[in-house]
């Protein structure tokens, strides 16, 4: 997909991978709608911020209604927003569990169902889900986060099979440790962290592949 004048929606555009990705997409000539709670520090004529709390279904439907008022079609959806709460199972409250699953998994489902009907009609479109290596392998203290990211990978794989016959590409990218505020909050110690700009570039390169090429899963680790 040539990104010039394409319409992209990026969730979690206010920091880390989502902010770098929004900047990279704008450099490529795309129009970017960023869905998040905090206003992104991005001033570009083709960037539009829609304040959205992705844990609220009503906010998500309102955001996509606003996008449809200004854009004829959505070419790219990146379900990137994520939240992590880590700790032992006996201290993990049902509320914390629901919050992690809500943003990392349910919001991806809700955003995806907003874009799929139009993508089916246009017989094109790309959906990228930002999962994690924690969605490939469990780790101590990560029950909720790993469950959400394993879930997102399962969602992606099933969705990929469902939508490929409509010309819609679905890809899950699974980064390892990446140098963002999220990583710091997670309290995980890792001497090696990737630059979020690199993750953004990998996503953009994947999206830019010819429309008849489908990369359905990517795992990226620091060497
Ligand atoms: N950093 C890593 O090591 C790493 C590794 C693998 C995967 N990931 C994944 O990469 C994705 C991006 O994370 P990051 O590392 O870039 O972290 P980050 O800098 O903390 O960014 C997280 C983004 O998610 C948004 N978000 C969180 N809760 C939200 C909510 N309720 N409503 C709307 N937006 C919400 C935040 O926006 P607001 O706060 O403005 O709402 C923010 O823009 C996440 O899915 C994360 O799980 C990260």
PDB file of C-alpha atoms and ligand atoms in Angstrom:
ATOM      1  CA  UNK A   1       0.000   0.000   0.000  1.00  0.00           C
ATOM      2  CA  UNK A   2       1.303   3.407  -0.947  1.00  0.00           C
ATOM      3  CA  UNK A   3       0.601   5.529   2.135  1.00  0.00           C
ATOM      4  CA  UNK A   4       0.301   8.873   0.313  1.00  0.00           C
ATOM      5  CA  UNK A   5      -3.115  10.391   1.223  1.00  0.00           C
ATOM      6  CA  UNK A   6      -4.235   7.162   2.901  1.00  0.00           C
ATOM      7  CA  UNK A   7      -6.339   7.337   6.031  1.00  0.00           C
ATOM      8  CA  UNK A   8      -4.793   5.671   9.079  1.00  0.00           C
ATOM      9  CA  UNK A   9      -6.180   5.230  12.574  1.00  0.00           C
ATOM     10  CA  UNK A  10      -3.633   4.643  15.344  1.00  0.00           C
ATOM     11  CA  UNK A  11      -4.762   3.862  18.879  1.00  0.00           C
ATOM     12  CA  UNK A  12      -2.419   4.947  21.650  1.00  0.00           C
ATOM     13  CA  UNK A  13      -0.866   7.718  19.559  1.00  0.00           C
ATOM     14  CA  UNK A  14       0.192   9.864  22.531  1.00  0.00           C
ATOM     15  CA  UNK A  15       3.444   8.103  23.418  1.00  0.00           C
ATOM     16  CA  UNK A  16       5.940   5.346  22.686  1.00  0.00           C
ATOM     17  CA  UNK A  17       5.377   3.134  19.653  1.00  0.00           C
ATOM     18  CA  UNK A  18       2.067   4.806  18.701  1.00  0.00           C
ATOM     19  CA  UNK A  19       3.593   8.297  18.664  1.00  0.00           C
ATOM     20  CA  UNK A  20       6.608   7.156  16.591  1.00  0.00           C
ATOM     21  CA  UNK A  21       4.278   5.300  14.250  1.00  0.00           C
ATOM     22  CA  UNK A  22       2.028   8.328  13.787  1.00  0.00           C
ATOM     23  CA  UNK A  23       5.064  10.471  12.946  1.00  0.00           C
ATOM     24  CA  UNK A  24       6.351   7.903  10.441  1.00  0.00           C
ATOM     25  CA  UNK A  25       2.956   7.560   8.761  1.00  0.00           C
ATOM     26  CA  UNK A  26       2.683  11.363   8.484  1.00  0.00           C
ATOM     27  CA  UNK A  27       6.160  11.491   6.892  1.00  0.00           C
ATOM     28  CA  UNK A  28       4.851   8.998   4.324  1.00  0.00           C
ATOM     29  CA  UNK A  29       1.980  11.323   3.445  1.00  0.00           C
ATOM     30  CA  UNK A  30      -0.841   9.574   5.314  1.00  0.00           C
ATOM     31  CA  UNK A  31      -3.637  11.323   7.186  1.00  0.00           C
ATOM     32  CA  UNK A  32      -3.510  10.023  10.751  1.00  0.00           C
ATOM     33  CA  UNK A  33      -6.294   9.910  13.340  1.00  0.00           C
ATOM     34  CA  UNK A  34      -4.857   9.301  16.807  1.00  0.00           C
ATOM     35  CA  UNK A  35      -7.149   7.790  19.449  1.00  0.00           C
ATOM     36  CA  UNK A  36      -5.943   8.186  23.043  1.00  0.00           C
ATOM     37  CA  UNK A  37      -6.712  10.065  26.266  1.00  0.00           C
ATOM     38  CA  UNK A  38      -3.750  12.487  26.348  1.00  0.00           C
ATOM     39  CA  UNK A  39      -3.197  14.981  23.548  1.00  0.00           C
ATOM     40  CA  UNK A  40      -0.211  13.848  21.449  1.00  0.00           C
ATOM     41  CA  UNK A  41       2.692  16.289  21.136  1.00  0.00           C
ATOM     42  CA  UNK A  42       2.338  16.270  17.387  1.00  0.00           C
ATOM     43  CA  UNK A  43       1.609  19.276  15.271  1.00  0.00           C
ATOM     44  CA  UNK A  44       1.055  18.312  11.674  1.00  0.00           C
ATOM     45  CA  UNK A  45      -1.725  19.429   9.356  1.00  0.00           C
ATOM     46  CA  UNK A  46      -2.617  15.815   8.551  1.00  0.00           C
ATOM     47  CA  UNK A  47      -2.842  14.682  12.179  1.00  0.00           C
ATOM     48  CA  UNK A  48      -6.166  14.639  13.997  1.00  0.00           C
ATOM     49  CA  UNK A  49      -6.458  13.722  17.652  1.00  0.00           C
ATOM     50  CA  UNK A  50      -9.738  12.326  18.930  1.00  0.00           C
ATOM     51  CA  UNK A  51      -9.760  12.109  22.701  1.00  0.00           C
ATOM     52  CA  UNK A  52     -10.777   8.520  23.376  1.00  0.00           C
ATOM     53  CA  UNK A  53     -10.760   6.315  26.430  1.00  0.00           C
ATOM     54  CA  UNK A  54     -10.504   2.908  24.794  1.00  0.00           C
ATOM     55  CA  UNK A  55     -11.876   1.197  27.884  1.00  0.00           C
ATOM     56  CA  UNK A  56     -15.236   2.801  27.046  1.00  0.00           C
ATOM     57  CA  UNK A  57     -17.223   1.314  24.158  1.00  0.00           C
ATOM     58  CA  UNK A  58     -19.152   4.595  23.804  1.00  0.00           C
ATOM     59  CA  UNK A  59     -15.924   6.581  23.314  1.00  0.00           C
ATOM     60  CA  UNK A  60     -14.826   4.163  20.584  1.00  0.00           C
ATOM     61  CA  UNK A  61     -18.060   4.399  18.612  1.00  0.00           C
ATOM     62  CA  UNK A  62     -18.043   8.199  18.994  1.00  0.00           C
ATOM     63  CA  UNK A  63     -14.435   8.349  17.704  1.00  0.00           C
ATOM     64  CA  UNK A  64     -15.214   6.333  14.581  1.00  0.00           C
ATOM     65  CA  UNK A  65     -18.368   8.362  13.924  1.00  0.00           C
ATOM     66  CA  UNK A  66     -16.160  11.490  13.947  1.00  0.00           C
ATOM     67  CA  UNK A  67     -13.623   9.878  11.619  1.00  0.00           C
ATOM     68  CA  UNK A  68     -16.331   8.865   9.148  1.00  0.00           C
ATOM     69  CA  UNK A  69     -17.575  12.470   9.065  1.00  0.00           C
ATOM     70  CA  UNK A  70     -14.173  13.572   7.716  1.00  0.00           C
ATOM     71  CA  UNK A  71     -12.921  10.549   5.791  1.00  0.00           C
ATOM     72  CA  UNK A  72     -14.526   8.513   3.040  1.00  0.00           C
ATOM     73  CA  UNK A  73     -12.684   5.344   3.930  1.00  0.00           C
ATOM     74  CA  UNK A  74     -10.175   3.995   6.431  1.00  0.00           C
ATOM     75  CA  UNK A  75      -7.186   2.253   4.848  1.00  0.00           C
ATOM     76  CA  UNK A  76      -5.192   1.305   7.930  1.00  0.00           C
ATOM     77  CA  UNK A  77      -6.096   0.540  11.530  1.00  0.00           C
ATOM     78  CA  UNK A  78      -3.317  -0.022  14.053  1.00  0.00           C
ATOM     79  CA  UNK A  79      -4.557  -1.406  17.365  1.00  0.00           C
ATOM     80  CA  UNK A  80      -1.541  -0.286  19.354  1.00  0.00           C
ATOM     81  CA  UNK A  81      -2.833   1.067  22.680  1.00  0.00           C
ATOM     82  CA  UNK A  82      -1.918  -1.098  25.599  1.00  0.00           C
ATOM     83  CA  UNK A  83      -1.889  -1.076  29.330  1.00  0.00           C
ATOM     84  CA  UNK A  84       0.057  -3.330  31.645  1.00  0.00           C
ATOM     85  CA  UNK A  85      -0.523  -4.175  35.264  1.00  0.00           C
ATOM     86  CA  UNK A  86       1.883  -6.685  36.674  1.00  0.00           C
ATOM     87  CA  UNK A  87       1.907  -8.645  39.904  1.00  0.00           C
ATOM     88  CA  UNK A  88       1.083 -11.972  41.469  1.00  0.00           C
ATOM     89  CA  UNK A  89      -2.293 -13.596  40.899  1.00  0.00           C
ATOM     90  CA  UNK A  90      -3.286 -13.228  44.560  1.00  0.00           C
ATOM     91  CA  UNK A  91      -2.925  -9.444  44.361  1.00  0.00           C
ATOM     92  CA  UNK A  92      -4.502  -9.073  40.925  1.00  0.00           C
ATOM     93  CA  UNK A  93      -7.996  -7.654  41.429  1.00  0.00           C
ATOM     94  CA  UNK A  94     -10.902  -8.409  39.083  1.00  0.00           C
ATOM     95  CA  UNK A  95     -10.963  -4.672  38.265  1.00  0.00           C
ATOM     96  CA  UNK A  96      -7.307  -4.670  37.229  1.00  0.00           C
ATOM     97  CA  UNK A  97      -7.836  -7.818  35.148  1.00  0.00           C
ATOM     98  CA  UNK A  98     -10.831  -6.231  33.399  1.00  0.00           C
ATOM     99  CA  UNK A  99      -8.874  -3.019  32.737  1.00  0.00           C
ATOM    100  CA  UNK A 100      -5.999  -4.845  31.029  1.00  0.00           C
ATOM    101  CA  UNK A 101      -8.242  -7.100  28.957  1.00  0.00           C
ATOM    102  CA  UNK A 102     -10.463  -4.112  28.149  1.00  0.00           C
ATOM    103  CA  UNK A 103      -7.770  -1.935  26.580  1.00  0.00           C
ATOM    104  CA  UNK A 104      -5.460  -4.615  25.168  1.00  0.00           C
ATOM    105  CA  UNK A 105      -8.055  -6.977  23.729  1.00  0.00           C
ATOM    106  CA  UNK A 106     -11.669  -5.764  23.815  1.00  0.00           C
ATOM    107  CA  UNK A 107     -10.767  -2.315  22.418  1.00  0.00           C
ATOM    108  CA  UNK A 108      -8.970  -3.983  19.497  1.00  0.00           C
ATOM    109  CA  UNK A 109     -12.123  -5.988  18.781  1.00  0.00           C
ATOM    110  CA  UNK A 110     -14.359  -2.911  19.038  1.00  0.00           C
ATOM    111  CA  UNK A 111     -12.115  -0.766  16.789  1.00  0.00           C
ATOM    112  CA  UNK A 112     -11.793  -3.595  14.269  1.00  0.00           C
ATOM    113  CA  UNK A 113     -15.548  -4.051  13.959  1.00  0.00           C
ATOM    114  CA  UNK A 114     -15.846  -0.334  13.223  1.00  0.00           C
ATOM    115  CA  UNK A 115     -13.588  -0.569  10.152  1.00  0.00           C
ATOM    116  CA  UNK A 116     -14.284  -4.014   8.701  1.00  0.00           C
ATOM    117  CA  UNK A 117     -17.649  -3.383   6.945  1.00  0.00           C
ATOM    118  CA  UNK A 118     -16.204  -0.500   4.860  1.00  0.00           C
ATOM    119  CA  UNK A 119     -12.929  -2.369   4.192  1.00  0.00           C
ATOM    120  CA  UNK A 120     -14.993  -5.303   2.884  1.00  0.00           C
ATOM    121  CA  UNK A 121     -16.868  -2.987   0.523  1.00  0.00           C
ATOM    122  CA  UNK A 122     -13.649  -1.392  -0.741  1.00  0.00           C
ATOM    123  CA  UNK A 123     -12.009  -4.860  -0.834  1.00  0.00           C
ATOM    124  CA  UNK A 124      -8.820  -3.487   0.682  1.00  0.00           C
ATOM    125  CA  UNK A 125      -7.373  -2.386   3.985  1.00  0.00           C
ATOM    126  CA  UNK A 126      -4.801  -3.356   6.560  1.00  0.00           C
ATOM    127  CA  UNK A 127      -5.246  -4.017  10.269  1.00  0.00           C
ATOM    128  CA  UNK A 128      -2.140  -4.241  12.449  1.00  0.00           C
ATOM    129  CA  UNK A 129      -2.377  -5.466  16.028  1.00  0.00           C
ATOM    130  CA  UNK A 130       0.503  -4.610  18.353  1.00  0.00           C
ATOM    131  CA  UNK A 131       0.766  -7.667  20.596  1.00  0.00           C
ATOM    132  CA  UNK A 132       4.001  -8.608  22.394  1.00  0.00           C
ATOM    133  CA  UNK A 133       6.464 -11.422  22.943  1.00  0.00           C
ATOM    134  CA  UNK A 134       4.381 -11.716  26.137  1.00  0.00           C
ATOM    135  CA  UNK A 135       1.652 -12.943  23.779  1.00  0.00           C
ATOM    136  CA  UNK A 136       3.895 -15.810  22.723  1.00  0.00           C
ATOM    137  CA  UNK A 137       5.357 -16.837  26.051  1.00  0.00           C
ATOM    138  CA  UNK A 138       4.094 -16.335  29.603  1.00  0.00           C
ATOM    139  CA  UNK A 139       6.168 -14.804  32.349  1.00  0.00           C
ATOM    140  CA  UNK A 140       5.925 -14.543  36.145  1.00  0.00           C
ATOM    141  CA  UNK A 141       3.683 -11.679  37.266  1.00  0.00           C
ATOM    142  CA  UNK A 142       2.172 -11.270  33.825  1.00  0.00           C
ATOM    143  CA  UNK A 143      -1.047 -13.305  33.999  1.00  0.00           C
ATOM    144  CA  UNK A 144      -3.389 -10.507  32.899  1.00  0.00           C
ATOM    145  CA  UNK A 145      -0.997  -8.929  30.405  1.00  0.00           C
ATOM    146  CA  UNK A 146       0.032 -12.256  28.852  1.00  0.00           C
ATOM    147  CA  UNK A 147      -3.611 -13.407  28.673  1.00  0.00           C
ATOM    148  CA  UNK A 148      -4.509 -10.179  26.854  1.00  0.00           C
ATOM    149  CA  UNK A 149      -1.625 -10.471  24.380  1.00  0.00           C
ATOM    150  CA  UNK A 150      -2.091 -14.225  23.755  1.00  0.00           C
ATOM    151  CA  UNK A 151      -5.739 -13.309  23.185  1.00  0.00           C
ATOM    152  CA  UNK A 152      -4.793 -10.555  20.755  1.00  0.00           C
ATOM    153  CA  UNK A 153      -2.635 -12.989  18.791  1.00  0.00           C
ATOM    154  CA  UNK A 154      -5.512 -15.490  18.634  1.00  0.00           C
ATOM    155  CA  UNK A 155      -7.891 -12.732  17.569  1.00  0.00           C
ATOM    156  CA  UNK A 156      -5.433 -11.644  14.864  1.00  0.00           C
ATOM    157  CA  UNK A 157      -4.891 -15.102  13.449  1.00  0.00           C
ATOM    158  CA  UNK A 158      -8.615 -15.873  13.257  1.00  0.00           C
ATOM    159  CA  UNK A 159      -9.334 -12.431  11.786  1.00  0.00           C
ATOM    160  CA  UNK A 160      -6.580 -12.866   9.206  1.00  0.00           C
ATOM    161  CA  UNK A 161      -8.175 -16.117   8.021  1.00  0.00           C
ATOM    162  CA  UNK A 162     -11.632 -14.514   7.974  1.00  0.00           C
ATOM    163  CA  UNK A 163     -10.706 -11.364   6.055  1.00  0.00           C
ATOM    164  CA  UNK A 164      -8.057 -12.399   3.544  1.00  0.00           C
ATOM    165  CA  UNK A 165     -10.697 -13.446   1.007  1.00  0.00           C
ATOM    166  CA  UNK A 166     -11.924  -9.820   1.068  1.00  0.00           C
ATOM    167  CA  UNK A 167      -8.483  -8.422   0.233  1.00  0.00           C
ATOM    168  CA  UNK A 168      -7.978  -7.223   3.814  1.00  0.00           C
ATOM    169  CA  UNK A 169      -4.607  -7.885   5.432  1.00  0.00           C
ATOM    170  CA  UNK A 170      -4.290  -8.576   9.159  1.00  0.00           C
ATOM    171  CA  UNK A 171      -0.908  -8.610  10.867  1.00  0.00           C
ATOM    172  CA  UNK A 172       0.161  -9.087  14.485  1.00  0.00           C
ATOM    173  CA  UNK A 173       3.498  -7.612  15.474  1.00  0.00           C
ATOM    174  CA  UNK A 174       5.088  -8.937  18.660  1.00  0.00           C
ATOM    175  CA  UNK A 175       7.823  -6.651  19.959  1.00  0.00           C
ATOM    176  CA  UNK A 176      10.193  -7.557  22.744  1.00  0.00           C
ATOM    177  CA  UNK A 177      11.528  -4.930  25.169  1.00  0.00           C
ATOM    178  CA  UNK A 178      11.105  -1.473  23.676  1.00  0.00           C
ATOM    179  CA  UNK A 179      12.288   1.782  25.186  1.00  0.00           C
ATOM    180  CA  UNK A 180       9.005   3.486  26.131  1.00  0.00           C
ATOM    181  CA  UNK A 181       7.238   4.726  29.265  1.00  0.00           C
ATOM    182  CA  UNK A 182       5.282   1.464  29.268  1.00  0.00           C
ATOM    183  CA  UNK A 183       8.452  -0.533  29.675  1.00  0.00           C
ATOM    184  CA  UNK A 184       9.542   1.622  32.616  1.00  0.00           C
ATOM    185  CA  UNK A 185       6.152   1.231  34.303  1.00  0.00           C
ATOM    186  CA  UNK A 186       6.253  -2.541  33.883  1.00  0.00           C
ATOM    187  CA  UNK A 187       9.156  -2.730  36.307  1.00  0.00           C
ATOM    188  CA  UNK A 188      10.890  -5.387  34.203  1.00  0.00           C
ATOM    189  CA  UNK A 189      14.657  -5.169  34.020  1.00  0.00           C
ATOM    190  CA  UNK A 190      16.165  -5.751  30.642  1.00  0.00           C
ATOM    191  CA  UNK A 191      19.545  -4.392  29.610  1.00  0.00           C
ATOM    192  CA  UNK A 192      18.487  -4.370  25.978  1.00  0.00           C
ATOM    193  CA  UNK A 193      15.635  -2.295  24.655  1.00  0.00           C
ATOM    194  CA  UNK A 194      14.670  -1.478  21.100  1.00  0.00           C
ATOM    195  CA  UNK A 195      14.052   2.036  19.824  1.00  0.00           C
ATOM    196  CA  UNK A 196      10.265   2.513  19.318  1.00  0.00           C
ATOM    197  CA  UNK A 197      11.083   4.242  16.012  1.00  0.00           C
ATOM    198  CA  UNK A 198      12.432   0.919  14.754  1.00  0.00           C
ATOM    199  CA  UNK A 199       9.170  -0.850  15.629  1.00  0.00           C
ATOM    200  CA  UNK A 200       7.274   1.944  13.851  1.00  0.00           C
ATOM    201  CA  UNK A 201       9.463   1.524  10.760  1.00  0.00           C
ATOM    202  CA  UNK A 202       8.883  -2.238  10.679  1.00  0.00           C
ATOM    203  CA  UNK A 203       5.116  -1.696  10.846  1.00  0.00           C
ATOM    204  CA  UNK A 204       5.252   0.894   8.049  1.00  0.00           C
ATOM    205  CA  UNK A 205       7.481  -1.287   5.845  1.00  0.00           C
ATOM    206  CA  UNK A 206       5.023  -4.159   6.300  1.00  0.00           C
ATOM    207  CA  UNK A 207       2.050  -1.963   5.407  1.00  0.00           C
ATOM    208  CA  UNK A 208       3.897  -0.656   2.343  1.00  0.00           C
ATOM    209  CA  UNK A 209       4.333  -4.126   0.844  1.00  0.00           C
ATOM    210  CA  UNK A 210       2.268  -4.776  -2.299  1.00  0.00           C
ATOM    211  CA  UNK A 211      -1.420  -5.288  -1.497  1.00  0.00           C
ATOM    212  CA  UNK A 212      -1.284  -8.957  -2.528  1.00  0.00           C
ATOM    213  CA  UNK A 213       1.441  -9.759   0.025  1.00  0.00           C
ATOM    214  CA  UNK A 214       0.291 -10.695   3.521  1.00  0.00           C
ATOM    215  CA  UNK A 215       2.701 -10.767   6.458  1.00  0.00           C
ATOM    216  CA  UNK A 216       0.519 -12.126   9.239  1.00  0.00           C
ATOM    217  CA  UNK A 217       2.942 -12.341  12.169  1.00  0.00           C
ATOM    218  CA  UNK A 218       6.145 -10.586  13.146  1.00  0.00           C
ATOM    219  CA  UNK A 219       8.296 -11.149  16.227  1.00  0.00           C
ATOM    220  CA  UNK A 220      10.981  -8.502  16.847  1.00  0.00           C
ATOM    221  CA  UNK A 221      13.578  -8.826  19.587  1.00  0.00           C
ATOM    222  CA  UNK A 222      16.639  -6.866  20.600  1.00  0.00           C
ATOM    223  CA  UNK A 223      19.735  -8.791  19.566  1.00  0.00           C
TER     224      UNK A 223
HETATM  225  N1  LIG B   1       7.403  -1.152  25.476  1.00  0.00           N
HETATM  226  C1  LIG B   1       7.536  -2.441  25.387  1.00  0.00           C
HETATM  227  O1  LIG B   1       8.524  -3.042  25.851  1.00  0.00           O
HETATM  228  C2  LIG B   1       6.502  -3.244  24.627  1.00  0.00           C
HETATM  229  C3  LIG B   1       6.822  -4.565  24.251  1.00  0.00           C
HETATM  230  C4  LIG B   1       5.875  -5.303  23.568  1.00  0.00           C
HETATM  231  C5  LIG B   1       4.630  -4.758  23.266  1.00  0.00           C
HETATM  232  N2  LIG B   1       4.327  -3.499  23.660  1.00  0.00           N
HETATM  233  C6  LIG B   1       3.001  -2.982  23.326  1.00  0.00           C
HETATM  234  O2  LIG B   1       3.152  -1.833  22.521  1.00  0.00           O
HETATM  235  C7  LIG B   1       1.970  -1.046  22.625  1.00  0.00           C
HETATM  236  C8  LIG B   1       2.374   0.404  22.835  1.00  0.00           C
HETATM  237  O3  LIG B   1       3.027   0.509  24.083  1.00  0.00           O
HETATM  238  P1  LIG B   1       4.262   1.484  24.345  1.00  0.00           P
HETATM  239  O4  LIG B   1       5.397   0.651  24.766  1.00  0.00           O
HETATM  240  O5  LIG B   1       4.401   2.431  23.239  1.00  0.00           O
HETATM  241  O6  LIG B   1       3.723   2.204  25.689  1.00  0.00           O
HETATM  242  P2  LIG B   1       3.260   3.683  26.066  1.00  0.00           P
HETATM  243  O7  LIG B   1       4.293   4.659  25.660  1.00  0.00           O
HETATM  244  O8  LIG B   1       2.866   3.602  27.498  1.00  0.00           O
HETATM  245  O9  LIG B   1       1.957   3.910  25.163  1.00  0.00           O
HETATM  246  C9  LIG B   1       0.735   3.315  25.478  1.00  0.00           C
HETATM  247  C10 LIG B   1      -0.341   4.021  24.681  1.00  0.00           C
HETATM  248  O10 LIG B   1      -1.592   3.358  24.958  1.00  0.00           O
HETATM  249  C11 LIG B   1      -2.550   4.344  25.227  1.00  0.00           C
HETATM  250  N3  LIG B   1      -3.585   3.885  26.145  1.00  0.00           N
HETATM  251  C12 LIG B   1      -3.438   3.147  27.260  1.00  0.00           C
HETATM  252  N4  LIG B   1      -4.633   3.003  27.874  1.00  0.00           N
HETATM  253  C13 LIG B   1      -5.540   3.680  27.112  1.00  0.00           C
HETATM  254  C14 LIG B   1      -6.926   3.914  27.216  1.00  0.00           C
HETATM  255  N5  LIG B   1      -7.671   3.449  28.239  1.00  0.00           N
HETATM  256  N6  LIG B   1      -7.530   4.637  26.259  1.00  0.00           N
HETATM  257  C15 LIG B   1      -6.815   5.156  25.235  1.00  0.00           C
HETATM  258  N7  LIG B   1      -5.507   4.945  25.070  1.00  0.00           N
HETATM  259  C16 LIG B   1      -4.870   4.230  26.009  1.00  0.00           C
HETATM  260  C17 LIG B   1      -1.793   5.509  25.864  1.00  0.00           C
HETATM  261  O11 LIG B   1      -2.491   6.717  25.604  1.00  0.00           O
HETATM  262  P3  LIG B   1      -3.154   7.646  26.743  1.00  0.00           P
HETATM  263  O12 LIG B   1      -2.469   7.356  28.034  1.00  0.00           O
HETATM  264  O13 LIG B   1      -2.948   9.029  26.221  1.00  0.00           O
HETATM  265  O14 LIG B   1      -4.595   7.271  26.742  1.00  0.00           O
HETATM  266  C18 LIG B   1      -0.483   5.475  25.078  1.00  0.00           C
HETATM  267  O15 LIG B   1      -0.574   6.279  23.916  1.00  0.00           O
HETATM  268  C19 LIG B   1       1.158  -1.629  23.788  1.00  0.00           C
HETATM  269  O16 LIG B   1       0.114  -2.415  23.279  1.00  0.00           O
HETATM  270  C20 LIG B   1       2.166  -2.532  24.505  1.00  0.00           C
HETATM  271  O17 LIG B   1       1.530  -3.597  25.158  1.00  0.00           O
HETATM  272  C21 LIG B   1       5.237  -2.719  24.324  1.00  0.00           C
END
